[in-house]
C-alpha atoms as one frame of an Amber mdcrd trajectory, in Angstrom:
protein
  -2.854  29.322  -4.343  -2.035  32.767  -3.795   1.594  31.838  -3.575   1.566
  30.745  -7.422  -0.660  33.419  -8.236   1.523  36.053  -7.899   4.393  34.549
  -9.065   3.480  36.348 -12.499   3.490  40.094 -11.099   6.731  38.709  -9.168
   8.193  38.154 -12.224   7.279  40.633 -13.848   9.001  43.141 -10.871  11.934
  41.252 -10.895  12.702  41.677 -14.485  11.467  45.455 -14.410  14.506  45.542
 -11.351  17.188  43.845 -13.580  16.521  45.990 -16.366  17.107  48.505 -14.273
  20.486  47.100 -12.774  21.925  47.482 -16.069  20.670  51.358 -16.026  22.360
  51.690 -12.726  25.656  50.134 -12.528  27.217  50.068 -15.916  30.967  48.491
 -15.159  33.380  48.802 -17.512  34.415  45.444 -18.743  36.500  43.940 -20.756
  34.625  41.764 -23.627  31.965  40.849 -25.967  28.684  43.643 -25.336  24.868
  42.823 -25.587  23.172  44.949 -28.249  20.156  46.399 -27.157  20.584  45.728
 -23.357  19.192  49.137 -22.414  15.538  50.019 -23.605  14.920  54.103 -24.593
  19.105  53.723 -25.568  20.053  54.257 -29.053  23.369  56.195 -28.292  26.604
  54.324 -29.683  28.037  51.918 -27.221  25.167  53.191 -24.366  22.227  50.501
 -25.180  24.498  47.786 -24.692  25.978  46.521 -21.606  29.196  43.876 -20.905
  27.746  39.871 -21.526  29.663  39.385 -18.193  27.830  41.773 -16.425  24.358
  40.803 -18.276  24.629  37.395 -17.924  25.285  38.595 -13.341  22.679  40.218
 -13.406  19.871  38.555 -15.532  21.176  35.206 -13.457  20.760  36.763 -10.301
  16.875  37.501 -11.719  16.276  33.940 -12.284  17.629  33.084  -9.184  15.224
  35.368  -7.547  12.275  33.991  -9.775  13.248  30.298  -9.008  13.542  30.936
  -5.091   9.976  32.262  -5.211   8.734  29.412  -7.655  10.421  26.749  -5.077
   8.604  29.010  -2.022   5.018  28.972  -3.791   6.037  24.829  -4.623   5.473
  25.444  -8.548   6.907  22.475 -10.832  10.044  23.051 -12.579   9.312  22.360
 -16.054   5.821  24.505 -15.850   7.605  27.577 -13.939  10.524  27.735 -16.259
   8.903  27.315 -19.140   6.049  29.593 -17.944   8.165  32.180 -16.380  10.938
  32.213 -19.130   8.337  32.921 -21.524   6.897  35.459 -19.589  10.377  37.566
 -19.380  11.171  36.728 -22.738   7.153  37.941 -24.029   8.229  41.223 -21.488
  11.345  41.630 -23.177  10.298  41.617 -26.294   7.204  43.951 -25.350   9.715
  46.576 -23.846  12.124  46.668 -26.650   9.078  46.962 -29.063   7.828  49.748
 -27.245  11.505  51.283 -26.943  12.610  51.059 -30.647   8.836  52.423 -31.712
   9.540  55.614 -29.339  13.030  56.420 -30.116  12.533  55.495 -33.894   9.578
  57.083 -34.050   8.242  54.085 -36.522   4.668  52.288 -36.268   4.791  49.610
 -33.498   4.179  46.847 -36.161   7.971  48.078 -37.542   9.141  48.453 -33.757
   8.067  44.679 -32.823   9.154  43.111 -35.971  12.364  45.053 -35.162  12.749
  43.741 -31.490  12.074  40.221 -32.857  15.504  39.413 -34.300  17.081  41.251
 -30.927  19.062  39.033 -29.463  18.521  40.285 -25.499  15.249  38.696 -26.112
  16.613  35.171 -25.965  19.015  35.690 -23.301  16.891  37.260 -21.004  14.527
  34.357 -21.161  17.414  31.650 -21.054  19.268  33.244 -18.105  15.895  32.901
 -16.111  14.461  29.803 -17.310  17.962  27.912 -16.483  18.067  28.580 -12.679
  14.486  28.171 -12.915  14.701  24.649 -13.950  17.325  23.581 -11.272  15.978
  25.792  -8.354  11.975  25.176  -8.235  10.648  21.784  -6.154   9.869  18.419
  -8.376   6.520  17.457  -9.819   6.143  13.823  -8.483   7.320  11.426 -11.452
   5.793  10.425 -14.577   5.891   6.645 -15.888   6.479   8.327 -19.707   8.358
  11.061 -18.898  11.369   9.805 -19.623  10.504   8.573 -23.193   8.830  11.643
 -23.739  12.300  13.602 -22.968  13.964  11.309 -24.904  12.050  11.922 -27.628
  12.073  15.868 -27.665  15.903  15.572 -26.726  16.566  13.757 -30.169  14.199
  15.671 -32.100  16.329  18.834 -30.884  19.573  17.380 -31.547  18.264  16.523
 -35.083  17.001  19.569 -35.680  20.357  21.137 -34.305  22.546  18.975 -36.800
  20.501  19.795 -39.905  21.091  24.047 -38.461  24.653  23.254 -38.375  24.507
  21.828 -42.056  22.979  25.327 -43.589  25.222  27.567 -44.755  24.722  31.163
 -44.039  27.041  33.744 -41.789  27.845  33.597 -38.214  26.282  36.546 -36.631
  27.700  35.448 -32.930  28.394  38.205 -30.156  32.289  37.425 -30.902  31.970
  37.466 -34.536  34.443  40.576 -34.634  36.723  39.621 -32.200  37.530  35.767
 -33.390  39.314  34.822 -36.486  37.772  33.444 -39.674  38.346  30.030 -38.870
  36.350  29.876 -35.241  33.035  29.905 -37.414  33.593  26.709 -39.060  34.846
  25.928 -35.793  31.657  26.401 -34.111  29.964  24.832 -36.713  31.660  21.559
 -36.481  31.785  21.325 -33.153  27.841  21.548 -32.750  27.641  18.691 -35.409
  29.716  16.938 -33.166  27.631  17.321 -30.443  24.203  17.535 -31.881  25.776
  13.450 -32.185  26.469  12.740 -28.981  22.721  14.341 -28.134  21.397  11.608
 -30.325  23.120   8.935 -28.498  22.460   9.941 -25.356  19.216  10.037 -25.577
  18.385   6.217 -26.472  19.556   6.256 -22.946  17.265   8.700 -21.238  14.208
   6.418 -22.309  15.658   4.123 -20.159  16.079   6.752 -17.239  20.010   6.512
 -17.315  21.533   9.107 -15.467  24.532   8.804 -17.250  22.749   9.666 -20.264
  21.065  12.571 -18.788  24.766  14.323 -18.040  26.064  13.765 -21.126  23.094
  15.202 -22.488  23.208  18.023 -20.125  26.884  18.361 -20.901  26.623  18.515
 -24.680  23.666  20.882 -24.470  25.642  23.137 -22.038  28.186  23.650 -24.472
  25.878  23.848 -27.719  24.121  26.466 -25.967  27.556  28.335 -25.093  28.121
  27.671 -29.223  24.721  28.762 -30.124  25.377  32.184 -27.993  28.560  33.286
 -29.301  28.656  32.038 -32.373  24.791  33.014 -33.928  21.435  33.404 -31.867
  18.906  32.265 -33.769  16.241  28.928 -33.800  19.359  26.441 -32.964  19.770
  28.555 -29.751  16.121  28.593 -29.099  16.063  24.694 -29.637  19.331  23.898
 -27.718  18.169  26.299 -24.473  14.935  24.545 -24.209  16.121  21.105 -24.357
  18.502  22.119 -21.319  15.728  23.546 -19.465  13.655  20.111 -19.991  16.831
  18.017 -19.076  16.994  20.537 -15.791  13.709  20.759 -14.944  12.798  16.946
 -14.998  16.551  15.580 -13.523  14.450  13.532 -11.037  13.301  11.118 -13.379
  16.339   9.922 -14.603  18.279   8.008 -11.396  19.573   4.412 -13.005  22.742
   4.149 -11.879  25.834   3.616 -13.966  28.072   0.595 -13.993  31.339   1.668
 -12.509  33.357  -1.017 -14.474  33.126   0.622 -17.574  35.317   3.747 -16.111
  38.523   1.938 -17.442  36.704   0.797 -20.454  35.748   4.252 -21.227  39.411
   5.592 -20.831  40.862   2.808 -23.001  38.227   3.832 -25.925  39.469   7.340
 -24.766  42.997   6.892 -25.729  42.436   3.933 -28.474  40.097   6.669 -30.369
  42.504   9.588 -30.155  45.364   7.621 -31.169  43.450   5.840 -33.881  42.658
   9.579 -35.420  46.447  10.847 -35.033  47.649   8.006 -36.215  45.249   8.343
 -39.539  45.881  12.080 -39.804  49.758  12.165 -39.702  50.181   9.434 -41.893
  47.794  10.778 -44.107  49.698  14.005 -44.043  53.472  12.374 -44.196  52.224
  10.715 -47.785  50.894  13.542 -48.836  54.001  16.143 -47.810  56.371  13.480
 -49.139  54.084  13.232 -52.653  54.425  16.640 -52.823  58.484  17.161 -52.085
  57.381  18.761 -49.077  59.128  19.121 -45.653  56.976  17.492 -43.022  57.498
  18.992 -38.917  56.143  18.006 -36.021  54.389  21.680 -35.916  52.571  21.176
 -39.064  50.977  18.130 -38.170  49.984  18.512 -34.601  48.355  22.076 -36.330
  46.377  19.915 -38.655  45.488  17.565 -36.348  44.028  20.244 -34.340  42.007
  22.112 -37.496  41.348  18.518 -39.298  38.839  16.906 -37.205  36.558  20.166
 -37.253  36.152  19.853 -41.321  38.675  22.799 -41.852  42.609  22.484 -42.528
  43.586  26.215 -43.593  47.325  25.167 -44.337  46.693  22.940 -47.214  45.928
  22.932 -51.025  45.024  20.862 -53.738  42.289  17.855 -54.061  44.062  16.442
 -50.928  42.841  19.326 -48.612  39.295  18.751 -50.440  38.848  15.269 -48.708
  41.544  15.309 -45.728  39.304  17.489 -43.393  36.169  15.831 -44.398  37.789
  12.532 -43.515  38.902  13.266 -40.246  36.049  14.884 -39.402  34.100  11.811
 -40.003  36.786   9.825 -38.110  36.394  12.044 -35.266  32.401  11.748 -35.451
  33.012   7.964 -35.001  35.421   8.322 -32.361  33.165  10.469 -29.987  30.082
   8.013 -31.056  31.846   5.193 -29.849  33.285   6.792 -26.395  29.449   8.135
 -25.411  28.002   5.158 -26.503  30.455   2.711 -24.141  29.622   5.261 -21.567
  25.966   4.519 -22.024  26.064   1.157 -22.373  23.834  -1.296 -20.362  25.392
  -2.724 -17.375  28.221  -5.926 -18.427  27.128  -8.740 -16.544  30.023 -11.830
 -16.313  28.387 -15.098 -14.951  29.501 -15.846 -11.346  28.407 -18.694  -9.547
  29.597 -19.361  -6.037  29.534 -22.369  -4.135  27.191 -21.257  -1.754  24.976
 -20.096  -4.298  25.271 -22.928  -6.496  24.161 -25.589  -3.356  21.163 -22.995
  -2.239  19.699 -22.960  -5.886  20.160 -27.132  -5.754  18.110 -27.003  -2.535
  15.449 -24.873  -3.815  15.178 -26.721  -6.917  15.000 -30.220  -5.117  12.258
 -28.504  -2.502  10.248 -26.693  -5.368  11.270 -27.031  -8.377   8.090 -28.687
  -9.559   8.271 -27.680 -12.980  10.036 -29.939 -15.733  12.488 -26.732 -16.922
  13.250 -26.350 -13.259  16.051 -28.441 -13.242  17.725 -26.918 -16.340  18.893
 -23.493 -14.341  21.717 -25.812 -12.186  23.535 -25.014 -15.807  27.200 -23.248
 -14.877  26.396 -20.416 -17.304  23.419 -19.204 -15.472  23.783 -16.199 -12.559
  21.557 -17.092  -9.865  19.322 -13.861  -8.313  17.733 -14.309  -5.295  14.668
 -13.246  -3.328  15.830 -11.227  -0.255  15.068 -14.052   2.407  16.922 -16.754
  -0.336  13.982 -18.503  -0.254  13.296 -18.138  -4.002  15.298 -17.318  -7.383
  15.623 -16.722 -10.781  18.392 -18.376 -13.001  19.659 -15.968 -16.194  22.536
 -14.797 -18.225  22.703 -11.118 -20.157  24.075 -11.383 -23.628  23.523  -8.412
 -25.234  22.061  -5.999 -22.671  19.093  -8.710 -22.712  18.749 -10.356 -19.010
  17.422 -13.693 -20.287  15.886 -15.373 -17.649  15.799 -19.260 -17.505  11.933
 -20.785 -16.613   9.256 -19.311 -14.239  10.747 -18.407 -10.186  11.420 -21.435
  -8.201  10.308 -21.337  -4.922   6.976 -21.296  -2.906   4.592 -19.907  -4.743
   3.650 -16.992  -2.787   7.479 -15.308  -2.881   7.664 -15.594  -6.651   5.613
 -11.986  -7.001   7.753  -9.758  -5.091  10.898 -12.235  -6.921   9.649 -10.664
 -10.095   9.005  -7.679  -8.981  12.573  -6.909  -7.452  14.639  -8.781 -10.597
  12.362  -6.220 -13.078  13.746  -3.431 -11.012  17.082  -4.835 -10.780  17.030
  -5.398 -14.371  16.050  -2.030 -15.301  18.359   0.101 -13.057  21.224  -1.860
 -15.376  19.454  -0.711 -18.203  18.847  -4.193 -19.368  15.925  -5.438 -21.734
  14.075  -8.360 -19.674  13.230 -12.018 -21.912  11.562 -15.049 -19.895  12.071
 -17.740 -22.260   9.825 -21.099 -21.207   7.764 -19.290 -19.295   4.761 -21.604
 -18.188   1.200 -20.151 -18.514   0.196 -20.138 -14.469   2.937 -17.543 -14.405
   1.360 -15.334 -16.905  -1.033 -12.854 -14.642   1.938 -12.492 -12.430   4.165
 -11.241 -15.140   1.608  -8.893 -16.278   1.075  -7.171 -13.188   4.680  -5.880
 -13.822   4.120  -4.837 -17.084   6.166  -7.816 -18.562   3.699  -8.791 -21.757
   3.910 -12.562 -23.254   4.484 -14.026 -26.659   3.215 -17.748 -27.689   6.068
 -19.859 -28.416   5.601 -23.409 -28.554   4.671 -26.718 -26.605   6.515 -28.736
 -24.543   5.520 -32.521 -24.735   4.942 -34.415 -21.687   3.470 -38.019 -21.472
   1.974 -38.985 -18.417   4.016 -42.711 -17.270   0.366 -44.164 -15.892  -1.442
 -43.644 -19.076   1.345 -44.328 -21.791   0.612 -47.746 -23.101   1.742 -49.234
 -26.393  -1.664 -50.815 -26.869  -3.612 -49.664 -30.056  -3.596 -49.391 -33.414
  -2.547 -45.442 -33.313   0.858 -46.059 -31.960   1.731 -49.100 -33.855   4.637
 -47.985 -35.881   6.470 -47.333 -32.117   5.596 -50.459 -31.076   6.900 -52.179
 -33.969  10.209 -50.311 -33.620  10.590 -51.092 -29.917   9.920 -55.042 -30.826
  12.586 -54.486 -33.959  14.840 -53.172 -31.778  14.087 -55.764 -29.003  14.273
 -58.769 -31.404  17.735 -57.017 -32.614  19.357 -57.789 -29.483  19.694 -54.228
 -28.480  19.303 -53.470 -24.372  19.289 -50.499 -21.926  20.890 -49.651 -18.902
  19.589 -47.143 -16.688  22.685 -45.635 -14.722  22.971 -42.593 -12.440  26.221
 -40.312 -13.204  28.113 -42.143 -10.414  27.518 -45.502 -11.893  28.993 -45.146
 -15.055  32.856 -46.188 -15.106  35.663 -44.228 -16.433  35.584 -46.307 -19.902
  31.630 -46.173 -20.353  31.894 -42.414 -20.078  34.495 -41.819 -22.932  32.512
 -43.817 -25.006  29.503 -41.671 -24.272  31.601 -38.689 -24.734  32.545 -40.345
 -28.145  28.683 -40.972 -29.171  27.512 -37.008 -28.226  30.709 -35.641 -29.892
  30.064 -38.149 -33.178  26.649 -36.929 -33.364  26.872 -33.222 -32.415  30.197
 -33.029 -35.464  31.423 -29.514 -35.769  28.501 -27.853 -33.852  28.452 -26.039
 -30.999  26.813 -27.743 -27.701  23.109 -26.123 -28.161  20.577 -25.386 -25.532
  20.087 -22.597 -22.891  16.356 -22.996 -21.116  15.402 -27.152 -21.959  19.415
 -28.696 -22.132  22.183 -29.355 -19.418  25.679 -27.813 -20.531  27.926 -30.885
 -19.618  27.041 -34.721 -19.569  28.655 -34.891 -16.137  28.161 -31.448 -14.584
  25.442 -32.572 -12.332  25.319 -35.496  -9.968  22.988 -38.797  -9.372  19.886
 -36.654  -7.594  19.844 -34.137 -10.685  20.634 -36.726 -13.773  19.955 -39.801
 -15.329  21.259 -41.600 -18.463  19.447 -44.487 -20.197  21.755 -45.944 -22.395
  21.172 -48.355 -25.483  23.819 -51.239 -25.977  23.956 -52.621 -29.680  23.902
 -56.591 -30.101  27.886 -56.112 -28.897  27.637 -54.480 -25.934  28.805 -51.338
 -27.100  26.633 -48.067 -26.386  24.815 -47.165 -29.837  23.204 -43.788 -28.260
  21.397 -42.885 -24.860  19.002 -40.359 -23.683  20.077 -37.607 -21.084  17.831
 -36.437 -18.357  17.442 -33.855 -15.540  15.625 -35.142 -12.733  12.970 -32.986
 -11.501  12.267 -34.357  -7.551   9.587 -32.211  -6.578   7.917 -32.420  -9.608
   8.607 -36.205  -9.640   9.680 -35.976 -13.818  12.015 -37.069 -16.104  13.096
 -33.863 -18.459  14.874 -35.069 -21.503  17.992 -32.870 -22.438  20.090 -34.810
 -25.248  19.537 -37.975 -27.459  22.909 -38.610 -29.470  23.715 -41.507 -30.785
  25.780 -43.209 -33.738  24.504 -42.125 -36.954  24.435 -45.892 -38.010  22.004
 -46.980 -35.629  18.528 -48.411 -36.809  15.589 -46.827 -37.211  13.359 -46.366
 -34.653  16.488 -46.307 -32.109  15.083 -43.362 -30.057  11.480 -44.350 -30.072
  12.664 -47.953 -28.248  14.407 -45.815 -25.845  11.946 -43.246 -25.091  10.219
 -45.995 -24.091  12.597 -47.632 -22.252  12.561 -44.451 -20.295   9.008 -44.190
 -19.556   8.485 -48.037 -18.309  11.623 -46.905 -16.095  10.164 -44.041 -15.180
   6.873 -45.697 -13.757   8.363 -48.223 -11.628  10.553 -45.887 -10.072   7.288
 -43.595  -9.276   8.401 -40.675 -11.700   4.893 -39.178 -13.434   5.951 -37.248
 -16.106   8.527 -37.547 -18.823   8.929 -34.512 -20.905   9.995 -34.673 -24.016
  11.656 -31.965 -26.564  10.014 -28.658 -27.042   8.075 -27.968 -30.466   8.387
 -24.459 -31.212   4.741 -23.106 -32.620   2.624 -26.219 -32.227  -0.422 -24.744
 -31.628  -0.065 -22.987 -34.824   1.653 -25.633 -37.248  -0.965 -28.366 -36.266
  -3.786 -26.886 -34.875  -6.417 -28.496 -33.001  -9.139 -25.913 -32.240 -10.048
 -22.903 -34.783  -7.754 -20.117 -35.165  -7.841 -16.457 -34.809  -7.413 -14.788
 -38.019  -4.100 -13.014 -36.894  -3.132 -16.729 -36.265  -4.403 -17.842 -39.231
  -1.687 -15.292 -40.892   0.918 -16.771 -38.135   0.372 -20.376 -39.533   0.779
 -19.556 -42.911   4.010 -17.478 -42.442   5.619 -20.228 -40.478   4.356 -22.880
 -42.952   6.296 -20.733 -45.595   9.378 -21.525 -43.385   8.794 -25.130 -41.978
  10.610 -26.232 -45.141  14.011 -24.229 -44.539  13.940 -24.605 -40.725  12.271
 -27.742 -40.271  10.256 -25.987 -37.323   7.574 -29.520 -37.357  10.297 -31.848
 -37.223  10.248 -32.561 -33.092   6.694 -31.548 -33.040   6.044 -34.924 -35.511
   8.383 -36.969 -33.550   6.940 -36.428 -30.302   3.301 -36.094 -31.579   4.397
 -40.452 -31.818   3.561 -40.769 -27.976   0.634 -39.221 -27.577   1.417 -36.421
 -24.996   0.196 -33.715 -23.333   0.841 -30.327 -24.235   2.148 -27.718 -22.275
   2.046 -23.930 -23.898   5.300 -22.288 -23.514   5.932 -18.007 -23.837   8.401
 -15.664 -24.341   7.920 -12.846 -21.424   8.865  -9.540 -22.888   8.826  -5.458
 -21.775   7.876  -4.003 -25.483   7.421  -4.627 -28.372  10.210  -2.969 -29.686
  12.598  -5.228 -28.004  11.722  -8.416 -29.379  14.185  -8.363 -32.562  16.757
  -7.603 -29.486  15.476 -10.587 -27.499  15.263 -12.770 -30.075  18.512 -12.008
 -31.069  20.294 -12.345 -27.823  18.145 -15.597 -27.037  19.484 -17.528 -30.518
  22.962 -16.504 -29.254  22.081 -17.853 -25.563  20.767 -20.907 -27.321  24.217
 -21.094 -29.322  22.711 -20.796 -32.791  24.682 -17.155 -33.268  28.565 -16.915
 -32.406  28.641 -15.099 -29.800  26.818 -15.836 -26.476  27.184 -13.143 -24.260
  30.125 -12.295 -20.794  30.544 -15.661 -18.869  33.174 -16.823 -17.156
């Protein structure tokens, strides 16, 4: 305690000593000079001392101050700001003092005086920097990150709307640069206040890429700021870099090294792109104008045009050329930082050892009736560290969707969740359970994973399914039609159907699937013959000729002894009530061959669209937004058709981090479920 308490008369010495430094030793340097360096100094040339040997010495102080801040174990971000502000308050104190002595004017004169001095901010910036990256680390904050990310683009915005004002540039090398560096400077810090903006997206997501290119940008802004006008922007751009210092802990995901070539080939496509644009741009307009065009000339503009300024030209063309390739430019370096920033690229791999160990599991555990579903071959497989438990998913879009509940025994599938969210996050990827059962619910939660209703999945129990009664009459008269018809089923596994039977099946999914893309992600197989007789089951329906009319594909589930349905083509010409007679078909199999369950197709909102308890009046306003768009998306469509059979449901959720990211996941899962072009890296 007494350590931190006197870390303010510490301070106080140790700016008192650097002052005096610059009494002492007064080298003479070549360069830019800081006004007002000296207190009690009002000779020409005498109260202002070399920025190289200012910014030694006043470095050195902060140095000093952070050494002693580390020593007395004082957090970063409160002893830089705290100490900065202390030197700066000191400074500005001094110089009040000074200018009301010399001057002899009231001290309300002096301080107003010594509060446009520019020493004022550098003293407190060349502390509060080492500062920042010399004192220990406050132990981390959950929001810290999100709350740096948000000061870190309010600063940037703030920056680019200081970099829009006009007014002079009143910069410690205003005298000794030409005309044009101004506009230079101004540019350039539009450029960056940019790349601030993009970077930090990813410091909310504790990127440590983002946090150097943030610390980058800033460095040089605050290089800008200095030489080319002190004033608020500085003030803005110096703090930021002492929060990005001071709290460098918190940002540690790690960047994916594949994107290094990426990076250089958006590197070179960008800066070729621009040239390209500006010289052509520039040979039109030289050779509208009966102009000579060189080599010299353009690679000048090309330096000045991407800046906003091109000195060398006239006319209405130089009143749009500069803006134009300034704008071009903007794009470029948004485009490089973002691919630099980018979530992790994920290309599905599945190797053969892999691929048999998820089998294993799923035959051992994979009670569920989605479990079967994640043998797909577009699904990455992640594993609990003993392999005794996994997760199936596939990132499309920086969203890792994630295929069912874990499949496993039940007491690994907590720390399974637990390490994929942390895997998932270090990539920088958005996390989306799709089909998530409700028993898995409280173990999503305690991760901070939060759930969304989605829909039912129908599943009729093979004891109690009965075509008795009056209530399921119209099936039972289309399973008699069809009977009396002369239409029969076949029950084959994969390895019982001949080279012949398959085309033809081949022929009835591509007839009724047309020009559509294979569907289905979470509750579908990806190939008719991907999986073999323990995993799949086909139930085929033979018209009066023999010839297969449509057929039912399903994904056995052994542990959970079910039937999961995954596709019903068949020939648009069949009769009606086709797939009622072999849904049933499938069930009476199904119970002689001890299978329990048969589950059906999925009916997004059930609960919602036909309702059998009272609703909440937030679902009351769900129901009547989604009746609004049964009749363009035919959302009840399955949930009538399977309502025919009299199953049980079974809720089904969406698993999500935030709010915020459900547009993204909802996005990325229609393109997973192939109802968007594209569908994410596989291979």
């Amino acid at each position: 305690m007494l350590r931190r308490a006197g870390a303010l008369p510490f301070t106080l010495l140790v700016a008192t000593a650097a002052t005096g430094w610059l009494y002492l030793v007064r080298p003479s340097l070549p360069g830019p000079r800081i006004g007002e360096a000296l207190p009690l100094d009002e000779l020409s040339r005498h109260a202002s001392a070399p920025l190289v040997w200012f910014a030694v010495v006043w470095l050195a102080a902060g140095a000093a101050i952070g050494l002693y801040a580390r020593w007395s174990r004082i957090d970063r971000l409160t002893a830089a700001l705290l100490l900065g502000l202390l030197v700066s308050g000191f400074a500005y104190l001094q110089s009040g003092v000074s200018i009301s002595v010399v001057r002899q004017i009231s001290m309300r004169d002096a301080l107003d005086a010594a509060d446009t001095l520019k020493v004022v901010y550098l003293e407190a910036i060349a502390v509060a920097l080492p500062v920042a990256a010399l004192a220990p680390a406050r132990a981390r904050a959950r929001r810290a990150p999100v709350v740096v990310a948000a000061i870190v683009g309010g600063g940037a915005v703030l920056n680019l709307f200081h970099m829009m004002l006009p007014g002079e540039d009143t910069g410690l090398l205003r005298s000794v640069t030409p005309d044009s560096v101004g506009p230079f400077a101004h540019a350039a810090g539009a450029l960056l206040a940019a790349a601030l903006l993009v970077a930090a997206r990813g410091l909310a997501r504790r990127r440590r890429r983002a946090w150097q290119v943030a610390v980058g940008v800033a460095s040089v802004s605050l290089v800008l700021h200095v030489l080319h006008g002190i004033g608020h922007g500085t003030t803005i751009t110096a703090a930021i870099l002492v929060l990005l210092l001071a709290r460098r802990h918190d940002f540690d995901g790690p960047g994916d090294e594949t994107t290094r070539p990426l990076i250089a080939k958006r590197a070179v496509a960008a800066v070729t792109a621009v040239a390209a644009y500006g010289v052509a741009a520039l040979w039109l307009n030289q050779a509208a104008a009966d102009q000579p065009f060189t080599l010299r000339f353009a690679l000048r503009e090309l330096v000045h045009g991407p800046f906003g300024r091109s000195p060398h030209l006239s006319g209405p063309f130089a009143d749009w050329y500069p803006w134009s390739m300034l704008l071009l430019a903007l794009g470029a370096v948004l485009w490089v930082v973002a691919g630099w920033l980018a979530p992790w690229r994920h290309r599905v791999v599945q190797v053969e050892r892999e691929r048999e160990l998820a089998r294993a599991l799923v035959h051992a555990w994979g009670v569920d009736t989605l479990a079967p579903f994640v043998l797909r071959a577009d699904k990455s497989y992640f594993f609990s560290e003993d392999e005794l438990a996994f997760l199936a998913y596939r990132v499309v879009g920086g969203v890792a969707i994630v295929s069912g509940d874990p499949i496993g025994p039940p007491d690994h599938g907590d720390a399974l969740v637990a390490r994929f969210v942390g895997h998932a996050r270090a990539r920088d990827w958005r996390i989306a359970i799709l089909g998530a059962s409700e028993a898995w619910l409280p173990a999503y939660r305690r991760h901070g994973l939060h759930a969304l209703y989605h829909g039912d999945e129908a599943i009729v129990d093979t004891e109690t399914f009965s075509l008795d009664g009056r209530p399921i009459r119209k099936v039972r008269q289309s399973v008699h039609r069809l009977d009396k018809a002369g239409f029969t089923t076949r029950v084959l596994r994969p390895s019982e159907i001949d080279g012949a039977l398959r085309a033809r099946l081949e022929d009835v999914a591509h007839d009724w699937r047309g020009d559509q893309p294979e569907r289905g992600f979470v509750m579908a197989l990806d190939a008719l013959f991907a999986l073999g007789d323990d995993d799949a089951l086909f139930v085929v329906g033979l018209d009066p000729e023999g010839d297969p009319a449509g057929f039912l594909h399903f994904a056995v589930s052994s542990a959970g002894n079910a039937l999961s349905l995954s596709s019903m083509p068949r020939h648009r010409d069949t009769p009606n009530g086709f797939n009622e007679w072999l849904i049933c078909a499938s069930i009476d199999w199904a119970r002689e061959h001890g299978f329990t369950r048969v589950s059906l197709n999925f009916a997004p909102f059930a609960a919602l669209l036909a309702p059998e308890t009272d609703l909440s009046a937030m679902q009351e306003v769900q129901r009547r937004a989604l009746m609004t768009l049964k009749g363009h998306f035919q959302l009840d469509n399955l949930l009538l058709f399977n309502r025919k059979f009299f199953p049980r449901w079974e809720r089904r959720f969406v698993v999500y981090e935030k709010r915020r990211d459900l547009p993204r996941v909802g996005i990325a899962a229609l393109a997973a479920e192939a109802y968007l072009p594209f569908q994410g890296e596989r291979r």
